[in-house]
Amino acid sequence: MSLRKFLIFHPILMLSAFIGTADGYYEYTMAECVYSTSDYSDMVYLVSLSFNKVVELQYNSSLGKFVGFTEDGVKQAENFNKNQALLQQLKADGDTSCRSNAQVLDSSVRDKAVKPKVKLSSVKQAEGRHPAVLMCSAYEFYPKKIKVSWLRDGKLMTSEVTSTMEMADGDWYYQIHSELEYTPKSGEKISCVVEHASSSQPIVKDWNPSMPESERNKIAIGSSGLVLGIIIAAAGLIYYKKKSSGRILVPNE
Ligand SMILES: *[C@@H]1O[C@H](CO)[C@@H](O)[C@H](O)[C@H]1NC(C)=O
C-alpha cells in the first residue's frame, strides 16, 4: 500500500511488526489537527511518521511539505516532496478533515459545559485556640475555568483561603478544592460559592455548623442500628414468652 493510501484511510495508524520473540519494531503514522481559534484560521495539519519512538519525518501543512528529522527521514522527505500529487492530496485532506472533525468535536465537547458537583465538608473542627477548617470541593466540571469563593454572612472572605489549581481528571473533567480556615462564631452563616460557565446562577452551598454531614451520618447509622436491635430484641422476647407459656409446668409434689 502506498503512503498516500495509508494516510487517507488510516488517519491514525499504528503498525507494529514483531520479528523473533521479544525484540520488535514499532512503526506508526500520526495525523494531528492543531488549532486554538474558533474560526480555524490557525489550523495546522501534521502527519508524523515514526519508527520506534523516533519521529523520522513530518508533513506540515503550513510549510506544505515534509521535513526530515533523521538521516533516513531526510531522504524519505526529499522523495515525498517530489510527489506533487501526494502533497496536494495531503493539503486537501488537512483542509477538509481537520475542519469537519473540529466542527464535530467543538459542538460535542468544546462548547459544552458540565455543571460541577459541589461538596462542603469539615476538615478540622475548632479546638481551643485552633481555628476550624472547611473544604469546598467541586467535581466533574467542564470547561476548566471556575471560581470558588467563600462568604461569611454574605460578605466575601479573602484571608485564610487556600485553593488548589483546577486539576484534570484525565477524562475531560476537572476538579478543584478550596480550604477555609476560620474561627466559628455562633449565628453566622458560612457559604461556599462556585461560579462556572455551566450555570447562569452561582452555585451556593451553606455550611450547617451545628452538625457536620459526617456526624449526621454517624448518628443516622447509629440510630438505625439501635432501632434494628430493639426490634430483634422485642421479637426474641415475644418468641420466648410464647414458648414458655406453651410449656406445661408439672408442680413437684
Ligand atoms: C509547522 O510549520 C510552521 C511554519 O513554518 C511552524 O511555525 C510550526 O512550528 C510547524 N509545526 C511543527 C509542529 O513543527
Short mmCIF file of C-alpha atoms in Angstrom, two decimals, residues 108-204:
data_model
loop_
_atom_site.label_atom_id
_atom_site.label_comp_id
_atom_site.label_asym_id
_atom_site.label_seq_id
_atom_site.Cartn_x
_atom_site.Cartn_y
_atom_site.Cartn_z
CA SER A 108 -19.99 17.92 21.14
CA VAL A 109 -17.18 18.73 23.59
CA ARG A 110 -15.60 22.16 23.49
CA ASP A 111 -18.80 24.19 23.52
CA LYS A 112 -20.46 22.02 26.15
CA ALA A 113 -20.40 22.87 29.81
CA VAL A 114 -20.90 20.33 32.60
CA LYS A 115 -22.06 21.57 35.99
CA PRO A 116 -19.78 20.82 38.95
CA LYS A 117 -20.88 18.67 41.87
CA VAL A 118 -20.14 20.78 44.92
CA LYS A 119 -19.37 19.27 48.32
CA LEU A 120 -18.79 21.16 51.53
CA SER A 121 -17.11 19.28 54.36
CA SER A 122 -15.32 19.82 57.65
CA VAL A 123 -11.59 19.10 57.66
CA LYS A 124 -10.96 20.16 61.23
CA GLN A 125 -13.28 21.33 63.97
CA ALA A 126 -12.31 24.31 66.09
CA GLU A 127 -10.49 23.28 69.24
CA GLY A 128 -9.46 25.77 71.84
CA ARG A 129 -7.44 28.40 70.04
CA HIS A 130 -7.14 26.42 66.83
CA PRO A 131 -9.41 27.55 64.01
CA ALA A 132 -11.82 25.30 62.16
CA VAL A 133 -11.07 24.24 58.59
CA LEU A 134 -13.74 23.72 55.95
CA MET A 135 -13.23 22.36 52.48
CA CYS A 136 -15.32 23.14 49.43
CA SER A 137 -14.76 20.75 46.53
CA ALA A 138 -16.14 20.95 43.01
CA TYR A 139 -16.02 17.78 40.97
CA GLU A 140 -16.55 16.69 37.38
CA PHE A 141 -16.97 20.02 35.68
CA TYR A 142 -16.09 21.24 32.20
CA PRO A 143 -14.63 23.53 30.97
CA LYS A 144 -11.72 24.23 33.27
CA LYS A 145 -12.43 27.85 34.16
CA ILE A 146 -14.10 28.11 37.56
CA LYS A 147 -14.27 30.41 40.55
CA VAL A 148 -14.66 29.23 44.15
CA SER A 149 -15.18 31.81 46.89
CA TRP A 150 -16.37 31.94 50.50
CA LEU A 151 -18.98 34.14 52.12
CA ARG A 152 -19.46 34.89 55.80
CA ASP A 153 -22.93 36.32 56.34
CA GLY A 154 -22.97 37.35 52.70
CA LYS A 155 -19.59 39.08 52.82
CA LEU A 156 -16.66 37.82 50.74
CA MET A 157 -13.87 36.25 52.78
CA THR A 158 -10.43 36.79 51.36
CA SER A 159 -7.89 35.88 54.02
CA GLU A 160 -7.41 32.33 55.25
CA VAL A 161 -8.49 30.82 51.96
CA THR A 162 -6.30 28.37 50.10
CA SER A 163 -7.22 26.90 46.76
CA THR A 164 -5.71 24.22 44.61
CA MET A 165 -5.35 24.66 40.86
CA GLU A 166 -8.01 23.11 38.66
CA MET A 167 -6.90 19.51 38.26
CA ALA A 168 -7.61 17.45 35.17
CA ASP A 169 -9.32 14.15 35.98
CA GLY A 170 -7.96 12.72 32.75
CA ASP A 171 -11.45 12.28 31.26
CA TRP A 172 -12.13 15.87 30.11
CA TYR A 173 -13.49 16.79 33.54
CA TYR A 174 -11.79 18.88 36.20
CA GLN A 175 -11.90 19.20 39.98
CA ILE A 176 -10.85 21.92 42.40
CA HIS A 177 -10.63 22.24 46.17
CA SER A 178 -10.69 25.31 48.37
CA GLU A 179 -9.98 25.39 52.10
CA LEU A 180 -11.17 27.98 54.55
CA GLU A 181 -9.59 28.46 57.96
CA TYR A 182 -11.86 30.37 60.30
CA THR A 183 -12.92 30.84 63.89
CA PRO A 184 -16.59 29.93 64.17
CA LYS A 185 -18.99 32.38 65.74
CA SER A 186 -22.48 31.39 66.73
CA GLY A 187 -25.30 32.52 64.48
CA GLU A 188 -23.08 33.21 61.48
CA LYS A 189 -23.62 31.76 58.01
CA ILE A 190 -20.66 30.42 56.03
CA SER A 191 -21.22 29.62 52.37
CA CYS A 192 -19.15 28.35 49.50
CA VAL A 193 -19.92 29.95 46.15
CA VAL A 194 -18.99 28.31 42.87
CA GLU A 195 -19.22 30.20 39.59
CA HIS A 196 -18.94 28.27 36.36
CA ALA A 197 -20.00 28.62 32.72
CA SER A 198 -22.43 25.69 33.13
CA SER A 199 -24.73 27.68 35.36
CA SER A 200 -26.03 31.24 34.99
CA GLN A 201 -26.57 31.43 38.74
CA PRO A 202 -23.70 30.85 41.21
CA ILE A 203 -23.92 27.50 42.99
CA VAL A 204 -24.15 28.22 46.72
#
